[in-house]
């Protein structure tokens, strides 16, 4: 009988973790880089990496395999709900800015065609 009560108590206590208690406050969590349209409008074709980093800050993701692309991502959550999310990618050719893509389109890039995406390396069997 005692082991049954202990098992019932453990089951009840562990079930409390799965029930969302009403009125529990969940803070807003902001992750990533905050980039505004005004910051994106400062980007001009041919800018150096240093100039882009000065304007936008350190990128959230610098791809190890493609060092010519920087990604800036921002997510704001309230608990499990995503309140806002956006993404901005900048592409370089060497040290020169050649492309900007994502949720913000800089004014200097509106009249230019989109930047070419790097071709994926084709696998050859051999």
PDB file of C-alpha atoms in Angstrom:
ATOM      1  CA  UNK A   1       0.000   0.000   0.000  1.00  0.00           C
ATOM      2  CA  UNK A   2       2.806   2.384   0.883  1.00  0.00           C
ATOM      3  CA  UNK A   3       4.587   1.824  -2.454  1.00  0.00           C
ATOM      4  CA  UNK A   4       1.304   2.499  -4.262  1.00  0.00           C
ATOM      5  CA  UNK A   5       0.956   5.851  -2.485  1.00  0.00           C
ATOM      6  CA  UNK A   6       4.563   6.749  -3.276  1.00  0.00           C
ATOM      7  CA  UNK A   7       4.050   5.851  -6.944  1.00  0.00           C
ATOM      8  CA  UNK A   8       0.821   7.884  -7.051  1.00  0.00           C
ATOM      9  CA  UNK A   9       2.556  10.864  -5.424  1.00  0.00           C
ATOM     10  CA  UNK A  10       5.462  10.707  -7.895  1.00  0.00           C
ATOM     11  CA  UNK A  11       3.041  10.479 -10.832  1.00  0.00           C
ATOM     12  CA  UNK A  12       1.078  13.505  -9.614  1.00  0.00           C
ATOM     13  CA  UNK A  13       4.183  15.602  -9.039  1.00  0.00           C
ATOM     14  CA  UNK A  14       5.670  14.713 -12.418  1.00  0.00           C
ATOM     15  CA  UNK A  15       2.369  15.537 -14.150  1.00  0.00           C
ATOM     16  CA  UNK A  16       2.637  19.099 -12.843  1.00  0.00           C
ATOM     17  CA  UNK A  17       5.487  19.703 -15.280  1.00  0.00           C
ATOM     18  CA  UNK A  18       3.242  19.007 -18.262  1.00  0.00           C
ATOM     19  CA  UNK A  19       0.368  21.252 -17.213  1.00  0.00           C
ATOM     20  CA  UNK A  20       0.607  24.928 -18.099  1.00  0.00           C
ATOM     21  CA  UNK A  21      -0.333  26.884 -15.035  1.00  0.00           C
ATOM     22  CA  UNK A  22      -2.563  29.848 -15.844  1.00  0.00           C
ATOM     23  CA  UNK A  23      -1.145  33.238 -15.066  1.00  0.00           C
ATOM     24  CA  UNK A  24       2.515  32.234 -15.329  1.00  0.00           C
ATOM     25  CA  UNK A  25       4.496  35.150 -16.740  1.00  0.00           C
ATOM     26  CA  UNK A  26       6.870  34.327 -19.576  1.00  0.00           C
ATOM     27  CA  UNK A  27       9.454  36.921 -20.487  1.00  0.00           C
ATOM     28  CA  UNK A  28      10.144  38.049 -24.027  1.00  0.00           C
ATOM     29  CA  UNK A  29      13.408  36.543 -25.245  1.00  0.00           C
ATOM     30  CA  UNK A  30      15.316  38.361 -27.990  1.00  0.00           C
ATOM     31  CA  UNK A  31      18.060  36.474 -29.809  1.00  0.00           C
ATOM     32  CA  UNK A  32      20.283  37.543 -32.666  1.00  0.00           C
ATOM     33  CA  UNK A  33      21.227  40.834 -34.287  1.00  0.00           C
ATOM     34  CA  UNK A  34      18.877  43.791 -34.318  1.00  0.00           C
ATOM     35  CA  UNK A  35      19.163  45.396 -37.751  1.00  0.00           C
ATOM     36  CA  UNK A  36      16.857  48.196 -38.859  1.00  0.00           C
ATOM     37  CA  UNK A  37      15.889  49.335 -42.346  1.00  0.00           C
ATOM     38  CA  UNK A  38      17.971  52.474 -41.771  1.00  0.00           C
ATOM     39  CA  UNK A  39      21.046  50.333 -41.104  1.00  0.00           C
ATOM     40  CA  UNK A  40      20.387  48.243 -44.220  1.00  0.00           C
ATOM     41  CA  UNK A  41      19.971  51.428 -46.302  1.00  0.00           C
ATOM     42  CA  UNK A  42      23.564  52.393 -45.444  1.00  0.00           C
ATOM     43  CA  UNK A  43      24.894  49.339 -47.318  1.00  0.00           C
ATOM     44  CA  UNK A  44      26.347  50.201 -50.729  1.00  0.00           C
ATOM     45  CA  UNK A  45      27.784  47.926 -53.424  1.00  0.00           C
ATOM     46  CA  UNK A  46      31.549  47.550 -53.117  1.00  0.00           C
ATOM     47  CA  UNK A  47      31.791  48.244 -49.378  1.00  0.00           C
ATOM     48  CA  UNK A  48      34.516  46.385 -47.492  1.00  0.00           C
ATOM     49  CA  UNK A  49      33.840  43.716 -44.878  1.00  0.00           C
ATOM     50  CA  UNK A  50      35.064  46.100 -42.203  1.00  0.00           C
ATOM     51  CA  UNK A  51      32.571  48.779 -43.251  1.00  0.00           C
ATOM     52  CA  UNK A  52      29.690  46.279 -43.275  1.00  0.00           C
ATOM     53  CA  UNK A  53      30.676  44.982 -39.837  1.00  0.00           C
ATOM     54  CA  UNK A  54      30.784  48.590 -38.567  1.00  0.00           C
ATOM     55  CA  UNK A  55      27.221  49.233 -39.820  1.00  0.00           C
ATOM     56  CA  UNK A  56      25.522  45.918 -39.001  1.00  0.00           C
ATOM     57  CA  UNK A  57      27.690  44.541 -36.217  1.00  0.00           C
ATOM     58  CA  UNK A  58      29.171  41.080 -35.907  1.00  0.00           C
ATOM     59  CA  UNK A  59      27.143  38.550 -37.900  1.00  0.00           C
ATOM     60  CA  UNK A  60      25.264  35.877 -36.014  1.00  0.00           C
ATOM     61  CA  UNK A  61      26.470  33.209 -38.451  1.00  0.00           C
ATOM     62  CA  UNK A  62      29.743  33.140 -40.386  1.00  0.00           C
ATOM     63  CA  UNK A  63      29.655  29.974 -42.467  1.00  0.00           C
ATOM     64  CA  UNK A  64      32.850  27.967 -42.155  1.00  0.00           C
ATOM     65  CA  UNK A  65      32.513  26.536 -45.649  1.00  0.00           C
ATOM     66  CA  UNK A  66      31.397  29.774 -47.363  1.00  0.00           C
ATOM     67  CA  UNK A  67      33.238  32.716 -45.838  1.00  0.00           C
ATOM     68  CA  UNK A  68      31.801  35.099 -48.437  1.00  0.00           C
ATOM     69  CA  UNK A  69      28.359  35.082 -46.785  1.00  0.00           C
ATOM     70  CA  UNK A  70      27.323  36.569 -43.463  1.00  0.00           C
ATOM     71  CA  UNK A  71      23.885  35.967 -41.950  1.00  0.00           C
ATOM     72  CA  UNK A  72      22.107  38.266 -39.530  1.00  0.00           C
ATOM     73  CA  UNK A  73      19.059  36.685 -37.868  1.00  0.00           C
ATOM     74  CA  UNK A  74      16.723  37.992 -35.190  1.00  0.00           C
ATOM     75  CA  UNK A  75      14.004  36.126 -33.278  1.00  0.00           C
ATOM     76  CA  UNK A  76      11.770  37.450 -30.502  1.00  0.00           C
ATOM     77  CA  UNK A  77       9.796  34.872 -28.494  1.00  0.00           C
ATOM     78  CA  UNK A  78       7.298  34.938 -25.682  1.00  0.00           C
ATOM     79  CA  UNK A  79       7.639  31.498 -24.154  1.00  0.00           C
ATOM     80  CA  UNK A  80       7.168  29.134 -27.076  1.00  0.00           C
ATOM     81  CA  UNK A  81       5.397  31.654 -29.341  1.00  0.00           C
ATOM     82  CA  UNK A  82       7.491  33.457 -31.966  1.00  0.00           C
ATOM     83  CA  UNK A  83       6.506  37.135 -31.911  1.00  0.00           C
ATOM     84  CA  UNK A  84       8.805  38.343 -34.683  1.00  0.00           C
ATOM     85  CA  UNK A  85      11.533  36.900 -36.856  1.00  0.00           C
ATOM     86  CA  UNK A  86      13.675  38.219 -39.714  1.00  0.00           C
ATOM     87  CA  UNK A  87      16.807  37.389 -41.663  1.00  0.00           C
ATOM     88  CA  UNK A  88      19.396  39.374 -43.649  1.00  0.00           C
ATOM     89  CA  UNK A  89      22.263  37.888 -45.674  1.00  0.00           C
ATOM     90  CA  UNK A  90      25.183  39.816 -47.117  1.00  0.00           C
ATOM     91  CA  UNK A  91      27.440  38.320 -49.774  1.00  0.00           C
ATOM     92  CA  UNK A  92      31.017  39.291 -50.555  1.00  0.00           C
ATOM     93  CA  UNK A  93      33.393  38.705 -53.441  1.00  0.00           C
ATOM     94  CA  UNK A  94      36.771  38.845 -51.763  1.00  0.00           C
ATOM     95  CA  UNK A  95      36.550  41.968 -49.609  1.00  0.00           C
ATOM     96  CA  UNK A  96      33.793  43.739 -51.579  1.00  0.00           C
ATOM     97  CA  UNK A  97      30.067  43.616 -50.838  1.00  0.00           C
ATOM     98  CA  UNK A  98      28.241  42.229 -53.880  1.00  0.00           C
ATOM     99  CA  UNK A  99      24.816  41.222 -52.586  1.00  0.00           C
ATOM    100  CA  UNK A 100      22.199  41.768 -49.922  1.00  0.00           C
ATOM    101  CA  UNK A 101      19.151  39.580 -49.460  1.00  0.00           C
ATOM    102  CA  UNK A 102      16.485  38.826 -46.922  1.00  0.00           C
ATOM    103  CA  UNK A 103      13.718  40.742 -45.222  1.00  0.00           C
ATOM    104  CA  UNK A 104      15.314  44.193 -45.654  1.00  0.00           C
ATOM    105  CA  UNK A 105      16.182  45.522 -49.113  1.00  0.00           C
ATOM    106  CA  UNK A 106      18.582  48.503 -49.033  1.00  0.00           C
ATOM    107  CA  UNK A 107      17.678  51.476 -51.218  1.00  0.00           C
ATOM    108  CA  UNK A 108      21.032  51.324 -53.066  1.00  0.00           C
ATOM    109  CA  UNK A 109      20.247  47.762 -54.199  1.00  0.00           C
ATOM    110  CA  UNK A 110      16.669  48.258 -55.402  1.00  0.00           C
ATOM    111  CA  UNK A 111      17.696  49.077 -58.990  1.00  0.00           C
ATOM    112  CA  UNK A 112      20.280  46.291 -59.293  1.00  0.00           C
ATOM    113  CA  UNK A 113      19.667  42.644 -60.160  1.00  0.00           C
ATOM    114  CA  UNK A 114      19.919  40.152 -57.286  1.00  0.00           C
ATOM    115  CA  UNK A 115      23.401  38.929 -56.447  1.00  0.00           C
ATOM    116  CA  UNK A 116      24.372  35.587 -57.923  1.00  0.00           C
ATOM    117  CA  UNK A 117      24.281  32.760 -55.417  1.00  0.00           C
ATOM    118  CA  UNK A 118      27.447  30.679 -55.119  1.00  0.00           C
ATOM    119  CA  UNK A 119      27.112  27.467 -57.094  1.00  0.00           C
ATOM    120  CA  UNK A 120      26.992  24.303 -55.043  1.00  0.00           C
ATOM    121  CA  UNK A 121      29.992  22.081 -55.581  1.00  0.00           C
ATOM    122  CA  UNK A 122      28.929  19.145 -57.694  1.00  0.00           C
ATOM    123  CA  UNK A 123      29.955  15.759 -56.466  1.00  0.00           C
ATOM    124  CA  UNK A 124      31.761  13.600 -58.949  1.00  0.00           C
ATOM    125  CA  UNK A 125      31.993   9.891 -58.569  1.00  0.00           C
ATOM    126  CA  UNK A 126      35.406   8.624 -59.195  1.00  0.00           C
TER     127      UNK A 126
END
